[in-house]
Short mmCIF file of C-alpha atoms in Angstrom, two decimals:
data_model
loop_
_atom_site.label_atom_id
_atom_site.label_comp_id
_atom_site.label_asym_id
_atom_site.label_seq_id
_atom_site.Cartn_x
_atom_site.Cartn_y
_atom_site.Cartn_z
CA MET F 30 30.49 10.59 -1.89
CA LYS F 31 32.82 8.45 -0.03
CA TRP F 32 31.69 10.06 3.33
CA LYS F 33 28.00 9.03 2.42
CA VAL F 34 28.90 5.41 1.71
CA GLN F 35 31.00 5.17 4.97
CA CYS F 36 27.82 6.97 7.00
CA TYR F 37 25.71 4.34 5.26
CA LEU F 38 28.37 1.38 6.14
CA ALA F 39 28.37 2.64 9.76
CA ALA F 40 24.60 2.72 10.04
CA ILE F 41 24.49 -0.73 8.74
CA LEU F 42 26.97 -2.13 11.48
CA VAL F 43 25.24 -0.45 14.36
CA PHE F 44 22.10 -2.31 13.21
CA ASN F 45 23.94 -5.55 13.19
CA SER F 46 25.55 -5.11 16.23
CA GLY F 47 22.54 -4.31 17.87
CA ALA F 48 20.77 -7.35 16.53
CA LEU F 49 23.45 -9.54 17.87
CA HIS F 50 22.79 -8.35 21.41
CA ALA F 51 18.74 -8.06 21.07
CA ASP F 52 16.53 -11.04 22.18
CA HIS F 53 14.26 -12.59 19.52
CA SER F 54 11.10 -10.54 21.10
CA THR F 55 12.57 -7.37 19.42
CA SER F 56 13.38 -8.99 16.24
CA LEU F 57 11.59 -7.85 12.98
CA ASP F 58 11.38 -11.41 11.70
CA ARG F 59 9.43 -12.58 14.58
CA LEU F 60 6.32 -10.74 13.42
CA THR F 61 3.58 -11.55 11.22
CA TYR F 62 3.55 -9.81 7.55
CA VAL F 63 0.31 -9.89 5.77
CA THR F 64 -0.53 -7.97 2.14
CA GLU F 65 -2.73 -8.13 -0.84
CA GLU F 66 -2.75 -8.05 -4.41
CA TYR F 67 -2.07 -4.19 -4.91
CA PRO F 68 0.46 -3.63 -7.76
CA PRO F 69 2.90 -1.98 -8.18
CA TYR F 70 3.26 -1.85 -4.26
CA ASN F 71 2.67 -5.80 -3.55
CA TYR F 72 1.38 -8.37 -5.78
CA THR F 73 2.18 -12.07 -7.30
CA PHE F 74 4.13 -12.35 -10.37
CA ASP F 75 5.02 -15.86 -11.94
CA ASN F 76 4.01 -17.04 -8.46
CA GLU F 77 6.29 -15.04 -6.48
CA LEU F 78 5.66 -11.79 -4.30
CA THR F 79 7.03 -8.87 -5.56
CA GLY F 80 6.41 -4.92 -5.60
CA ILE F 81 7.81 -1.63 -4.35
CA ALA F 82 6.60 -2.08 -0.66
CA VAL F 83 7.72 -6.00 -0.57
CA ASP F 84 11.24 -5.05 -1.64
CA LEU F 85 11.38 -2.12 0.63
CA LEU F 86 10.40 -4.33 3.41
CA LEU F 87 12.92 -6.99 2.73
CA ARG F 88 15.76 -4.48 2.19
CA ALA F 89 15.02 -2.81 5.53
CA SER F 90 14.92 -5.86 7.37
CA GLU F 91 18.42 -6.66 6.11
CA ILE F 92 19.99 -3.33 6.92
CA SER F 93 18.39 -3.81 10.41
CA GLY F 94 19.96 -7.24 10.86
CA ASP F 95 16.32 -9.16 11.20
CA VAL F 96 16.10 -10.59 7.78
CA ILE F 97 12.67 -11.23 6.78
CA PRO F 98 12.20 -14.20 4.53
CA LEU F 99 9.90 -13.83 1.48
CA SER F 100 7.90 -16.92 2.64
CA GLY F 101 7.27 -14.73 5.98
CA ILE F 102 4.79 -12.57 4.14
CA SER F 103 1.27 -13.86 3.49
CA VAL F 104 -1.25 -12.63 0.65
CA LEU F 105 -4.54 -12.40 1.75
CA PRO F 106 -7.72 -10.64 0.42
CA TRP F 107 -7.62 -7.08 2.03
CA SER F 108 -10.27 -7.19 4.43
CA GLU F 109 -8.89 -10.49 6.17
CA GLY F 110 -5.48 -8.76 6.18
CA TYR F 111 -6.49 -5.55 7.53
CA ARG F 112 -8.83 -7.19 10.30
CA ALA F 113 -5.81 -9.44 11.20
CA ALA F 114 -3.41 -6.74 11.98
CA LEU F 115 -6.29 -4.93 14.00
CA VAL F 116 -6.73 -7.81 16.31
CA GLY F 117 -3.15 -9.76 16.06
CA ASP F 118 -0.85 -8.59 18.46
CA ASP F 119 2.22 -9.47 16.29
CA THR F 120 0.54 -8.64 12.97
CA VAL F 121 1.60 -5.87 10.03
CA VAL F 122 -0.55 -5.16 7.15
CA PHE F 123 0.58 -3.45 3.95
CA SER F 124 0.49 -1.29 1.88
CA THR F 125 -1.95 0.88 3.89
CA THR F 126 -3.17 4.24 3.14
CA ARG F 127 -2.64 6.49 6.41
CA THR F 128 -6.06 8.15 6.96
CA LYS F 129 -7.53 10.18 9.86
CA LEU F 130 -9.89 7.24 10.47
CA ARG F 131 -7.01 4.87 10.60
CA GLU F 132 -4.39 6.98 12.44
CA HIS F 133 -5.13 5.63 16.18
CA LEU F 134 -5.75 2.17 14.97
CA PHE F 135 -2.49 1.24 14.09
CA GLN F 136 1.51 2.06 14.30
CA TRP F 137 2.93 3.43 11.16
CA VAL F 138 6.08 2.87 9.27
CA GLY F 139 6.94 4.86 6.16
CA PRO F 140 6.05 6.25 3.99
CA ILE F 141 6.38 3.65 1.28
CA SER F 142 4.76 6.07 -1.58
CA LYS F 143 2.31 8.87 -2.32
CA THR F 144 -1.12 7.57 -3.19
CA ARG F 145 -4.40 9.06 -4.78
CA ILE F 146 -7.68 7.40 -3.92
CA VAL F 147 -9.99 8.34 -6.77
CA VAL F 148 -13.55 7.68 -8.13
CA LEU F 149 -13.43 6.12 -11.72
CA ALA F 150 -16.06 6.18 -14.31
CA HIS F 151 -16.39 4.49 -17.94
CA ARG F 152 -15.61 7.26 -20.08
CA GLU F 153 -18.96 6.41 -22.21
CA SER F 154 -21.12 6.81 -19.12
CA GLY F 155 -20.77 10.74 -19.22
CA ILE F 156 -21.09 10.72 -15.51
CA SER F 157 -19.81 13.86 -13.98
CA ILE F 158 -19.24 14.05 -10.04
CA ASN F 159 -19.13 17.60 -8.53
CA SER F 160 -20.27 16.97 -5.07
CA VAL F 161 -20.77 14.17 -2.34
CA GLN F 162 -24.48 14.30 -3.14
CA ASP F 163 -23.69 13.27 -6.99
CA LEU F 164 -21.88 10.23 -5.66
CA MET F 165 -25.08 9.01 -3.81
CA ASN F 166 -26.94 8.91 -6.93
CA HIS F 167 -24.78 6.04 -8.56
CA SER F 168 -23.60 2.69 -7.80
CA ILE F 169 -20.14 2.53 -6.46
CA GLY F 170 -17.87 -0.55 -6.35
CA VAL F 171 -15.89 -1.14 -3.44
CA ILE F 172 -13.63 -3.58 -1.43
CA ARG F 173 -14.68 -4.08 2.26
CA ASP F 174 -12.46 -2.33 4.62
CA ASP F 175 -10.42 -0.82 1.72
CA VAL F 176 -9.64 2.81 2.05
CA GLY F 177 -12.06 3.97 -1.01
CA GLU F 178 -15.21 2.45 1.13
CA GLN F 179 -13.84 4.03 4.24
CA LEU F 180 -13.80 7.37 2.63
CA LEU F 181 -16.93 7.35 1.01
CA LEU F 182 -18.58 6.22 4.57
CA GLU F 183 -16.61 9.22 6.21
CA LEU F 184 -18.29 11.41 3.54
CA GLY F 185 -21.85 10.27 4.37
CA VAL F 186 -22.23 7.99 1.21
CA PRO F 187 -24.75 5.52 2.36
CA ARG F 188 -23.56 1.77 2.33
CA GLU F 189 -26.71 1.05 -0.01
CA SER F 190 -25.06 3.03 -2.69
CA MET F 191 -21.89 0.69 -2.29
CA GLN F 192 -21.54 -2.73 -4.21
CA GLU F 193 -18.80 -4.91 -2.67
CA ARG F 194 -16.56 -7.41 -4.88
CA SER F 195 -13.86 -9.61 -3.60
CA GLY F 196 -10.97 -7.72 -5.30
CA ALA F 197 -9.64 -5.24 -7.58
CA GLN F 198 -9.80 -7.40 -10.78
CA ALA F 199 -13.61 -8.29 -10.34
CA LEU F 200 -14.24 -4.49 -9.93
CA ALA F 201 -12.48 -3.47 -13.11
CA ARG F 202 -14.53 -5.85 -14.84
CA SER F 203 -17.75 -4.70 -13.38
CA LEU F 204 -16.83 -1.22 -14.42
CA LYS F 205 -15.99 -2.39 -17.88
CA LYS F 206 -19.12 -4.19 -18.37
CA LYS F 207 -21.07 -1.14 -16.75
CA ARG F 208 -22.44 -3.52 -13.93
CA ILE F 209 -21.32 -0.53 -11.65
CA ASP F 210 -21.46 3.18 -12.56
CA LEU F 211 -18.25 4.05 -10.38
CA TRP F 212 -15.12 2.67 -8.71
CA ALA F 213 -13.63 3.93 -5.66
CA TYR F 214 -9.94 2.77 -5.46
CA GLU F 215 -6.21 3.70 -5.51
CA GLU F 216 -5.31 5.34 -9.14
CA ASN F 217 -2.35 3.81 -9.89
CA VAL F 218 -3.46 0.22 -8.90
CA ALA F 219 -6.88 0.47 -10.41
CA ARG F 220 -4.89 1.42 -13.76
CA TRP F 221 -2.61 -1.71 -13.39
CA TRP F 222 -5.72 -3.86 -13.08
CA PHE F 223 -7.07 -2.39 -16.46
CA ASP F 224 -4.06 -3.14 -18.17
CA LYS F 225 -3.93 -6.66 -16.62
CA SER F 226 -7.53 -7.27 -17.66
CA GLY F 227 -6.80 -6.29 -21.21
CA TYR F 228 -8.78 -3.24 -21.12
CA ASN F 229 -8.06 0.39 -22.67
CA GLN F 230 -7.09 2.72 -19.76
CA LYS F 231 -8.39 5.47 -22.25
CA ASP F 232 -11.91 4.07 -21.77
CA PHE F 233 -11.88 4.87 -18.00
CA GLU F 234 -11.54 8.36 -16.32
CA VAL F 235 -11.14 9.99 -12.89
CA VAL F 236 -14.43 11.57 -12.07
CA TYR F 237 -13.72 12.47 -8.04
CA LEU F 238 -10.73 12.67 -5.94
CA LEU F 239 -11.54 11.25 -2.54
CA LYS F 240 -7.84 11.66 -0.92
CA GLU F 241 -4.15 12.51 -1.54
CA SER F 242 -2.33 10.60 1.06
CA GLU F 243 0.86 8.03 1.55
CA LEU F 244 1.07 4.29 1.98
CA TYR F 245 2.73 2.76 5.03
CA TYR F 246 3.35 -0.38 6.85
CA ALA F 247 0.54 -0.40 9.42
CA PHE F 248 1.65 -2.26 12.77
CA ASN F 249 -0.83 -3.84 15.31
CA LYS F 250 -1.03 -1.19 18.37
CA ASN F 251 0.67 -3.56 20.82
CA ILE F 252 3.74 -4.36 18.77
CA ASP F 253 6.90 -3.06 20.68
CA LEU F 254 7.91 0.41 19.67
CA VAL F 255 11.39 -0.96 19.44
CA LEU F 256 10.43 -2.90 16.28
CA ILE F 257 8.69 0.14 14.61
CA ASN F 258 11.68 2.60 15.20
CA LYS F 259 13.90 -0.22 13.87
CA LEU F 260 12.09 -0.57 10.68
CA GLN F 261 11.73 3.17 10.34
CA ARG F 262 15.39 3.75 10.79
CA ALA F 263 16.29 1.23 8.16
CA LEU F 264 13.75 2.63 5.61
CA ASN F 265 15.19 5.96 6.06
CA ILE F 266 18.61 4.85 5.40
CA ILE F 267 17.10 3.28 2.04
CA LYS F 268 16.04 6.85 1.28
CA GLU F 269 19.30 8.51 2.20
CA ASN F 270 21.80 6.26 0.71
CA VAL F 271 22.88 7.45 -2.63
CA ASP F 272 24.69 5.43 -5.33
CA GLN F 273 27.38 6.42 -7.91
CA ASN F 274 24.57 7.53 -10.23
CA GLY F 275 23.05 9.84 -7.90
CA LEU F 276 20.09 7.70 -7.08
CA THR F 277 19.12 6.66 -3.70
CA GLU F 278 18.26 2.89 -2.90
CA TYR F 279 14.68 4.10 -2.86
CA GLN F 280 14.65 5.75 -6.12
CA THR F 281 16.31 2.52 -7.63
CA ILE F 282 13.46 0.34 -6.24
CA ILE F 283 10.66 2.76 -7.46
CA ASN F 284 12.17 2.98 -10.83
CA LYS F 285 12.21 -0.98 -11.08
CA TYR F 286 8.24 -1.00 -11.21
CA ARG F 287 7.94 2.08 -13.62
#
């Protein structure tokens, strides 16, 4: 155990030493970070940004020596943040599901967590989905540029079958009131919004699995690889550092939001 702690401290010293000699162009705190309301990974609580991905990012920046202030992270609607990271040379968007479509659009640091993108229905509807063709027979709620929408399009589901909403809470409400038949979204986040809206989770069920993947920090393609590697190494340290209870720092952060 003592050896692990010494290795961890040595790693921090290496990071901090490097940071002292690095110019600002290779400093993580110079980048623009954008996120959305996507609990439990990133969301606003009591007017303060929090969540698994937020805690991991801030802690990793401390380890790297490039401390990112909480005020340095902006909360935007997903489509705005996603597009900002596509075109902004210094922009990072999270938490982003890593998919084949997105693979070459960004540089990636992670993973933050495993994720399941599913299609949900109101249990009273009796809807059963056994194929992509079945999906086409229903109205499906999506958020523009969200992974749910992108996966449906990849499967060949026409855009006419989709109904866009501004955010997850609006989609949860639409499904509850049966204004849409289905909702394509991340399972954990969808269930958080059901709770937040005062709905009984048992009223909704997963009827189709779109993808099992992982969440990442998505960096604009033009960001220096030095910064990508710096954050990745720091994140790796968080996942490897074991405390006196036998838990990694990563597990402790995850447990905080269970």
